[in-house]
Coordinates of C-alpha atoms in Angstrom, one line a residue:
M1 CA 90.4 129.8 117.9
A2 CA 90.1 133.6 118.1
W3 CA 87.3 134.9 115.8
Q4 CA 88.5 136.3 112.6
Q5 CA 86.8 138.9 110.4
G6 CA 87.2 138.5 106.7
P7 CA 89.3 135.9 104.9
F8 CA 90.9 133.2 107.1
R9 CA 94.5 133.8 108.2
F10 CA 96.9 131.4 110.0
M11 CA 97.5 133.5 113.2
T12 CA 100.1 131.1 114.5
F13 CA 102.8 132.7 112.3
K14 CA 104.7 135.9 112.9
E15 CA 103.6 138.9 110.9
W16 CA 106.5 139.0 108.6
V17 CA 105.7 135.6 107.1
P18 CA 103.6 136.1 104.0
D19 CA 100.0 134.8 104.2
K20 CA 100.4 133.0 100.9
M21 CA 103.2 130.9 102.3
R22 CA 101.6 129.8 105.5
F23 CA 99.4 127.1 104.2
G24 CA 102.4 125.7 102.2
I25 CA 104.5 125.7 105.3
Y26 CA 101.9 123.5 107.1
I27 CA 101.9 121.2 104.1
F28 CA 105.7 120.9 104.3
F29 CA 105.4 120.0 108.0
L30 CA 102.8 117.3 107.1
I31 CA 105.2 115.9 104.4
A32 CA 108.0 115.8 107.0
F33 CA 105.9 114.0 109.6
Q34 CA 104.5 111.5 107.1
F35 CA 107.9 110.7 105.8
S36 CA 109.5 110.3 109.2
N37 CA 108.1 107.0 110.6
G38 CA 110.9 106.0 112.9
M39 CA 110.4 102.5 111.5
Y40 CA 110.2 102.2 107.7
F41 CA 108.2 99.3 106.3
T42 CA 110.2 99.4 103.0
A43 CA 113.4 98.9 105.0
M44 CA 112.2 96.0 107.1
S45 CA 114.0 93.3 105.1
Q46 CA 117.3 95.2 105.3
M47 CA 116.8 95.7 109.0
Q48 CA 116.1 92.0 109.4
G49 CA 119.5 91.2 107.8
S50 CA 121.4 93.9 109.6
F51 CA 120.1 93.0 113.1
S52 CA 119.8 89.2 112.6
I53 CA 116.2 89.2 113.6
T54 CA 113.2 87.2 112.4
M55 CA 110.4 88.5 110.1
N56 CA 108.0 88.2 113.1
D57 CA 110.2 90.6 115.0
V58 CA 110.1 93.0 112.1
K59 CA 106.3 92.8 111.9
M60 CA 106.0 93.3 115.7
M61 CA 108.0 96.5 115.3
S62 CA 105.7 97.8 112.6
H63 CA 102.6 97.0 114.8
G64 CA 104.2 98.8 117.7
L65 CA 104.5 101.9 115.5
L66 CA 100.9 101.7 114.5
M67 CA 99.7 101.3 118.1
G68 CA 101.7 104.4 119.0
L69 CA 99.8 106.3 116.4
T70 CA 96.5 105.0 117.8
M71 CA 97.2 105.8 121.4
Y72 CA 97.5 109.5 120.8
F73 CA 93.9 110.1 119.8
P74 CA 92.3 110.4 123.3
M75 CA 94.7 113.0 124.4
A76 CA 95.0 115.0 121.1
F77 CA 92.9 118.0 122.2
R78 CA 94.3 118.0 125.7
M79 CA 97.8 118.5 124.4
K80 CA 96.6 121.1 121.9
A81 CA 94.9 123.0 124.7
R82 CA 98.0 122.9 126.9
F83 CA 100.7 124.1 124.6
P84 CA 100.8 126.5 121.7
N85 CA 100.9 125.1 118.2
R86 CA 104.6 126.0 117.8
I87 CA 105.6 124.2 121.0
N88 CA 103.6 121.1 120.0
L89 CA 105.3 120.9 116.6
I90 CA 108.7 121.3 118.1
I91 CA 108.1 118.6 120.7
A92 CA 106.7 116.2 118.1
A93 CA 109.6 116.8 115.6
F94 CA 112.3 116.6 118.3
G95 CA 110.9 113.3 119.7
L96 CA 110.6 111.8 116.3
A97 CA 114.1 112.9 115.3
V98 CA 115.5 111.2 118.5
C99 CA 113.7 108.0 117.6
N100 CA 115.1 108.1 114.1
F101 CA 118.6 108.7 115.5
I102 CA 118.4 105.8 117.9
V103 CA 116.9 103.0 115.7
P104 CA 120.0 102.2 113.5
Y105 CA 122.1 101.5 116.7
I106 CA 119.7 99.2 118.5
D107 CA 119.3 95.5 117.6
I108 CA 117.1 94.3 120.5
P109 CA 113.6 93.6 119.2
F110 CA 111.8 94.5 122.4
V111 CA 113.5 97.9 122.6
L112 CA 112.8 98.5 118.9
V113 CA 109.1 97.8 119.5
V114 CA 109.1 100.4 122.3
I115 CA 110.9 102.9 120.2
G116 CA 108.5 102.3 117.3
F117 CA 105.6 102.9 119.7
I118 CA 107.1 106.2 120.8
A119 CA 107.8 107.2 117.2
G120 CA 104.2 106.5 116.2
F121 CA 103.0 108.6 119.1
F122 CA 105.1 111.6 118.1
R123 CA 104.3 111.2 114.5
L124 CA 100.6 111.5 115.0
Y125 CA 101.3 114.3 117.6
G126 CA 102.8 116.4 114.8
T127 CA 100.4 115.3 112.1
F128 CA 97.3 116.2 114.3
E129 CA 98.8 119.6 115.0
C130 CA 99.1 120.3 111.3
F131 CA 95.6 119.0 110.4
S132 CA 93.8 120.7 113.2
N133 CA 95.2 124.1 112.1
I134 CA 94.6 123.8 108.3
I135 CA 91.0 122.5 108.5
P136 CA 89.5 126.0 108.2
K137 CA 91.5 126.5 105.0
I138 CA 90.4 123.2 103.5
T139 CA 86.8 123.5 104.4
P140 CA 85.6 126.8 105.9
T141 CA 82.2 125.3 106.6
Y142 CA 83.9 122.5 108.6
N143 CA 82.5 119.8 106.4
Y144 CA 84.1 116.6 107.8
G145 CA 83.3 114.6 104.7
A146 CA 85.7 116.9 102.7
F147 CA 88.2 117.2 105.5
L148 CA 88.5 113.5 106.2
S149 CA 88.8 112.7 102.5
F150 CA 91.9 114.9 102.5
V151 CA 93.2 113.5 105.8
F152 CA 93.0 109.8 104.8
F153 CA 94.4 110.6 101.4
V154 CA 97.5 112.1 103.1
V155 CA 97.7 109.5 105.9
L156 CA 96.9 106.3 103.9
G157 CA 97.6 107.4 100.3
V158 CA 100.6 109.7 100.2
I159 CA 102.5 107.2 102.4
H160 CA 102.6 104.9 99.3
L161 CA 104.3 107.6 97.4
F162 CA 106.9 108.0 100.2
D163 CA 107.4 104.3 100.2
A164 CA 108.2 104.4 96.5
I165 CA 110.7 107.2 97.2
S166 CA 112.3 105.3 100.2
I167 CA 112.7 102.2 98.0
Q168 CA 114.7 104.3 95.6
I169 CA 116.9 105.6 98.4
I170 CA 117.5 102.1 99.8
Y171 CA 118.3 100.7 96.4
H172 CA 120.9 103.4 95.6
Y173 CA 122.3 103.8 99.2
D174 CA 121.2 102.0 102.3
W175 CA 118.3 101.9 104.8
Q176 CA 120.1 104.1 107.3
H177 CA 119.9 107.0 104.8
L178 CA 116.2 107.1 105.4
H179 CA 116.7 107.9 109.0
R180 CA 119.3 110.6 108.2
L181 CA 117.0 112.2 105.7
A182 CA 114.1 112.1 108.2
I183 CA 116.3 113.7 110.9
G184 CA 117.2 116.5 108.4
L185 CA 113.6 117.1 107.6
L186 CA 112.6 117.2 111.2
L187 CA 115.4 119.6 112.2
L188 CA 114.2 121.9 109.4
V189 CA 110.7 121.7 110.9
I190 CA 112.1 122.7 114.3
M191 CA 114.1 125.6 112.8
M192 CA 111.1 126.9 110.8
A193 CA 108.8 126.6 113.8
L194 CA 111.3 128.5 116.0
T195 CA 111.9 131.3 113.5
M196 CA 108.5 131.7 111.7
M197 CA 105.9 130.9 114.3
S198 CA 104.7 132.6 117.5
D199 CA 103.1 131.3 120.7
F200 CA 99.6 132.2 119.5
R201 CA 97.0 129.9 121.0
T202 CA 94.1 128.5 119.0
M203 CA 92.1 127.6 122.1
P204 CA 92.1 128.6 125.8
K205 CA 94.9 127.1 127.9
K206 CA 94.1 124.1 130.0
P207 CA 96.4 122.2 132.3
L208 CA 97.2 118.5 131.7
Y209 CA 95.1 117.7 134.7
A210 CA 93.4 114.2 135.0
M211 CA 95.1 112.8 131.9
D212 CA 95.2 109.0 132.4
W213 CA 98.7 108.2 131.3
L214 CA 98.6 104.9 133.2
G215 CA 95.4 104.0 131.4
M216 CA 97.2 104.6 128.1
I217 CA 100.1 102.3 129.1
L218 CA 97.7 99.5 130.3
W219 CA 95.6 99.6 127.1
S220 CA 98.9 99.6 125.1
I221 CA 100.1 96.5 127.0
F222 CA 96.8 94.8 126.4
V223 CA 96.8 95.3 122.7
L224 CA 100.5 94.6 122.2
S225 CA 100.1 91.4 124.2
I226 CA 97.4 90.2 121.8
I227 CA 99.5 91.2 118.8
F228 CA 102.4 89.3 120.3
V229 CA 100.3 86.1 120.6
A230 CA 99.0 86.5 117.0
Q231 CA 102.4 87.2 115.6
Y232 CA 104.5 84.6 117.4
A233 CA 102.0 81.8 118.3
Y234 CA 102.8 79.6 115.3
Q235 CA 106.6 80.1 115.6
L236 CA 106.6 79.3 119.3
E237 CA 104.1 76.4 119.0
W238 CA 101.1 78.1 120.6
L239 CA 100.5 77.3 124.3
H240 CA 103.5 75.0 124.5
S241 CA 105.6 78.1 124.8
P242 CA 105.8 79.9 128.2
Y243 CA 106.1 83.2 126.4
I244 CA 102.7 82.8 124.8
R245 CA 101.1 81.8 128.1
I246 CA 102.7 84.8 129.8
A247 CA 101.5 87.1 127.0
L248 CA 97.9 85.8 127.4
G249 CA 98.0 86.2 131.1
V250 CA 99.3 89.8 130.8
A251 CA 96.6 90.6 128.3
C252 CA 93.8 89.2 130.6
I253 CA 95.2 91.1 133.7
S254 CA 95.7 94.4 131.8
L255 CA 92.2 94.1 130.3
A256 CA 90.6 93.4 133.8
I257 CA 92.5 96.4 135.3
N258 CA 91.3 98.6 132.4
L259 CA 87.7 97.6 132.9
I260 CA 87.9 98.3 136.6
R261 CA 89.5 101.7 136.1
M262 CA 86.9 102.5 133.4
Q263 CA 84.2 102.2 136.0
T264 CA 86.0 103.8 139.0
L265 CA 88.0 106.7 137.6
R266 CA 86.4 110.0 136.8
H267 CA 88.4 110.5 133.7
P268 CA 89.7 107.2 132.4
F269 CA 91.8 107.0 129.2
I270 CA 88.7 105.4 127.5
E271 CA 85.3 105.8 129.0
L272 CA 82.7 103.1 129.1
A273 CA 80.3 105.5 127.2
A274 CA 82.6 105.2 124.1
F275 CA 81.8 101.5 123.8
N276 CA 78.1 102.2 124.2
V277 CA 77.9 104.7 121.3
K278 CA 75.5 103.5 118.6
R279 CA 77.0 101.2 115.9
V280 CA 80.4 101.0 117.5
P281 CA 80.3 97.1 117.8
Q282 CA 79.3 96.9 114.1
L283 CA 82.1 99.2 113.1
L284 CA 84.6 97.1 115.1
V285 CA 83.4 94.0 113.2
A286 CA 83.6 95.8 109.9
F287 CA 87.2 96.9 110.5
L288 CA 88.1 93.4 111.7
F289 CA 86.8 92.0 108.4
L290 CA 88.6 94.7 106.4
G291 CA 91.9 94.0 108.2
I292 CA 91.7 90.3 107.4
L293 CA 90.9 91.0 103.7
L294 CA 93.7 93.6 103.4
A295 CA 96.1 91.1 105.0
S296 CA 95.9 89.1 101.8
K297 CA 97.7 92.0 100.1
N298 CA 100.4 92.2 102.7
V299 CA 101.1 88.4 102.9
L300 CA 99.8 86.6 99.8
Q301 CA 100.6 89.3 97.3
N302 CA 104.1 90.0 98.7
T303 CA 104.8 86.2 98.8
F304 CA 103.7 86.0 95.1
T305 CA 105.8 88.9 93.9
N306 CA 108.8 87.9 95.9
A307 CA 108.8 84.0 95.8
V308 CA 107.2 83.4 92.4
L309 CA 107.7 86.5 90.3
H310 CA 111.0 87.5 91.9
F311 CA 110.4 91.3 91.6
D312 CA 113.3 93.5 92.6
A313 CA 113.0 96.7 94.7
L314 CA 112.4 98.9 91.7
N315 CA 109.4 96.9 90.6
A316 CA 108.1 97.0 94.2
G317 CA 108.4 100.8 94.0
R318 CA 106.3 100.8 90.8
L319 CA 103.5 98.9 92.6
K320 CA 103.6 101.5 95.4
L321 CA 102.9 104.2 92.9
L322 CA 99.8 102.3 91.7
E323 CA 98.7 102.0 95.3
F324 CA 99.0 105.8 95.5
V325 CA 96.8 106.2 92.4
G326 CA 94.2 103.9 94.0
A327 CA 94.2 105.9 97.2
L328 CA 93.9 109.2 95.2
L329 CA 90.9 107.8 93.3
G330 CA 89.3 106.5 96.5
A331 CA 89.6 109.8 98.3
A332 CA 88.2 111.7 95.3
F333 CA 85.3 109.3 94.9
S334 CA 84.4 109.4 98.6
F335 CA 84.5 113.2 98.6
Y336 CA 82.3 113.4 95.5
A337 CA 79.8 110.7 96.7
L338 CA 79.5 112.0 100.3
I339 CA 79.5 115.8 99.6
F340 CA 77.9 116.3 96.2
L341 CA 75.8 113.1 95.6
K342 CA 74.8 112.9 99.3
W343 CA 75.1 109.1 99.3
K344 CA 74.7 107.3 102.6
H345 CA 77.8 106.1 104.4
R346 CA 76.8 102.5 104.1
T347 CA 76.5 102.8 100.3
V348 CA 80.1 104.1 100.0
T349 CA 81.2 101.4 102.5
F350 CA 79.6 98.7 100.4
I351 CA 81.3 100.0 97.3
G352 CA 84.6 100.0 99.1
F353 CA 84.2 96.4 100.2
T354 CA 83.2 95.4 96.7
A355 CA 86.4 96.9 95.3
V356 CA 88.5 95.0 97.8
V357 CA 86.7 91.7 97.1
T358 CA 87.2 92.3 93.4
Y359 CA 90.9 92.7 94.0
V360 CA 90.9 89.3 95.7
M361 CA 89.0 87.7 92.8
M362 CA 91.4 89.2 90.2
M363 CA 94.5 88.1 92.1
Y364 CA 93.1 84.5 92.2
F365 CA 93.2 84.4 88.4
L366 CA 96.6 86.2 88.1
I367 CA 98.6 83.7 90.3
S368 CA 101.0 82.3 87.7
P369 CA 104.8 82.5 87.1
D370 CA 104.0 84.0 83.7
T371 CA 102.2 87.1 85.2
N372 CA 103.8 90.4 84.2
I373 CA 103.8 93.5 86.4
E374 CA 101.3 95.4 84.3
K375 CA 98.5 92.8 85.1
L376 CA 98.8 93.8 88.8
Y377 CA 98.1 97.5 88.2
L378 CA 94.3 97.3 88.1
P379 CA 93.9 95.0 91.1
L380 CA 96.1 97.2 93.3
I381 CA 94.3 100.3 92.3
L382 CA 90.9 98.7 93.2
C383 CA 92.3 97.5 96.5
N384 CA 93.5 100.9 97.7
F385 CA 90.4 102.6 96.2
G386 CA 88.2 100.4 98.4
H387 CA 90.5 100.8 101.4
L388 CA 90.2 104.6 101.3
C389 CA 86.4 104.5 100.6
I390 CA 85.8 102.3 103.7
F391 CA 88.0 104.4 106.0
I392 CA 86.5 107.7 104.9
A393 CA 82.9 106.6 105.0
L394 CA 83.0 104.9 108.4
T395 CA 85.1 107.7 110.0
V396 CA 82.7 110.4 108.7
Y397 CA 79.8 108.3 110.1
I398 CA 81.5 108.2 113.5
Q399 CA 82.0 111.9 113.4
A400 CA 78.3 112.5 112.6
T401 CA 76.9 110.2 115.2
A402 CA 79.3 110.1 118.2
P403 CA 79.4 112.8 120.9
F404 CA 82.5 115.0 120.5
K405 CA 83.5 114.0 124.1
N406 CA 83.9 110.3 123.0
Y407 CA 84.9 110.8 119.3
F408 CA 88.6 110.5 119.7
Q409 CA 88.2 107.7 122.2
I410 CA 86.2 105.8 119.6
L411 CA 88.9 106.4 117.0
C412 CA 91.3 104.8 119.5
I413 CA 89.1 101.8 120.0
L414 CA 88.7 101.3 116.3
G415 CA 92.4 101.6 116.0
F416 CA 92.8 98.7 118.4
V417 CA 91.0 96.5 115.9
R418 CA 92.0 98.3 112.6
T419 CA 95.7 98.5 113.2
G420 CA 96.3 96.5 116.3
I421 CA 94.4 93.2 116.1
A422 CA 92.9 92.7 112.7
S423 CA 96.2 93.0 110.8
P424 CA 98.3 90.6 112.9
I425 CA 95.4 88.1 113.0
G426 CA 95.1 88.2 109.2
D427 CA 98.9 87.9 108.9
C428 CA 98.8 84.9 111.2
I429 CA 95.9 83.2 109.4
Y430 CA 97.5 83.6 105.9
Q431 CA 101.0 82.6 107.1
Y432 CA 99.6 79.6 108.9
G433 CA 97.7 78.7 105.7
I434 CA 100.9 79.0 103.5
N435 CA 102.9 76.8 105.9
G436 CA 100.1 74.2 106.1
L437 CA 99.1 74.1 102.4
M438 CA 102.6 74.3 101.0
G439 CA 103.5 70.8 102.1
K440 CA 100.3 69.3 100.7
H441 CA 100.8 70.8 97.3
L442 CA 104.5 69.9 97.2
S443 CA 103.7 66.3 97.7
M444 CA 100.8 66.3 95.2
I445 CA 102.9 68.0 92.5
G446 CA 106.1 66.0 93.3
E447 CA 104.3 62.7 92.7
N448 CA 103.4 63.8 89.1
I449 CA 106.9 64.9 88.1
N450 CA 109.7 62.5 87.2
L451 CA 112.9 63.7 88.9
G452 CA 115.8 63.0 86.7
L453 CA 119.4 63.1 87.9
Q454 CA 120.5 65.5 85.3
S455 CA 117.8 68.1 85.9
S456 CA 117.0 67.6 89.6
M457 CA 117.7 71.2 90.6
S458 CA 115.5 72.7 87.9
N459 CA 112.7 70.3 88.6
L460 CA 112.9 71.1 92.3
S461 CA 112.6 74.8 91.5
M462 CA 109.7 74.1 89.2
I463 CA 107.9 72.0 91.9
G464 CA 108.4 74.8 94.5
S465 CA 107.1 77.5 92.2
E466 CA 104.0 75.4 91.2
A467 CA 103.3 74.4 94.8
M468 CA 103.5 78.0 95.9
C469 CA 101.1 79.1 93.1
A470 CA 98.7 76.4 94.0
T471 CA 98.9 77.4 97.7
L472 CA 98.3 81.1 97.0
M473 CA 95.4 80.3 94.6
E474 CA 93.7 78.2 97.3
L475 CA 94.1 80.9 99.9
Y476 CA 92.9 83.6 97.6
G477 CA 89.9 81.4 96.9
Y478 CA 89.1 81.1 100.6
T479 CA 89.5 84.8 101.0
F480 CA 87.1 85.5 98.1
I481 CA 84.5 83.3 99.7
F482 CA 85.0 85.2 103.0
G483 CA 84.8 88.5 101.2
V484 CA 81.5 87.6 99.4
S485 CA 80.1 86.5 102.7
V486 CA 81.0 89.9 104.2
L487 CA 79.3 91.6 101.2
F488 CA 76.2 89.4 101.7
L489 CA 76.1 90.3 105.4
I490 CA 76.4 94.0 104.7
G491 CA 73.6 93.7 102.2
I492 CA 71.3 91.8 104.6
M493 CA 71.9 94.4 107.3
N494 CA 71.1 97.3 105.0
F495 CA 68.0 95.5 103.8
F496 CA 66.6 95.0 107.3
R497 CA 67.6 98.5 108.3
T498 CA 65.6 99.9 105.3
Q499 CA 62.6 97.7 106.2
N500 CA 62.6 98.9 109.8
L501 CA 62.7 102.5 108.6
E502 CA 59.7 101.9 106.2
F503 CA 57.8 100.1 109.0
R504 CA 58.3 103.0 111.4
T505 CA 57.2 105.4 108.7

């Protein structure tokens, strides 16, 4: 960026745009990109009914969207150096608008996964352009603890607020209205960028030379193949299905090609040095454990609120607002702990994992048909509080220790596990557990209830509800044991690290 004397100004705007409006315009752009997913998680059940597809198809689409987000990281600065900020914003908004326009008219799951991947790519494309320009305004000293607290609050926290808004839109209209609203917002972004912004460059122009697009495709195929296996293995009866065997073969072949290219290409999509950065293997394991713990909220809690408590869409929107509050508290706490208290990253990470495990423990005692919605408020706040604490602390740690050359590649690698592998594996484990334990508890409870001819339907409903509660309690219990084991492992690692430092001293 060109050196500026005096107070910071956004030089990407034309001179007639008031300085006081420029930061607000970037915030509006962020809002538009965060709202415009291409695939909307809150509309997945409606899409399932409209397109006659399975829930596994719906989840596969959402994972495709998340992988598209992840795959943009290694090329973020290359795109920023090639095109002016205005052009990047227009390309991202136009591409995302096209995806939103196409989705309501496609009912082929494979095509929807590909569109979701492209939409995720363009969404992070536009989001990164906004964040990379407003960082001097947020933290003039480039303190990444403060900046990443803001980033993850917007990316992981504000999305819950948008989910609550989208639930209201779906409830009063239909799920296609979300896409129409997103297209309108994105067209407004394009119009504002064309009229208000100039082609001012924030860094020297560099060509798109030696960008490994094939590497990005091969890594995407590898991760999506693993996700396919985790998502469909139970439905397709594991290795008895030729589709599962083909997916495993594709995953092995693409991984082998990636490893060969990693050692032979001069500029591969992900360099081998990124895997050799200190603590990256431990961080991969930490995000894997976190993904499995958080999957309990996505599977077990949703099953509880839908199948047992029978919450409608408006109550689901209320819970999304509580998740937003938890994310806000997590971002504020991480900012204060890392910036002002100067706490170590592992301390904030341990607190985050403790909050998530506490959520699991509280949900274990709340599994009952008599639970009201107010009792779920505190557990949800704790879960999202811990989620944000862990993400912020570990990402700040990566930024502080990894070379800048490999920083975004490491974010992509962590994304493979964080959004690509851990979540579907956790979903698969919990769904398999529900299917396996439900039959056991149905038989146990059914034996103790006398089914009368006059009240057979009510008794069957009661048996199903009690069996589901018993199943969810058992799975939450296993999850709590797993979470306590993770906390114990983190504590042991911190203890030995402290002992080694004292010994060296």
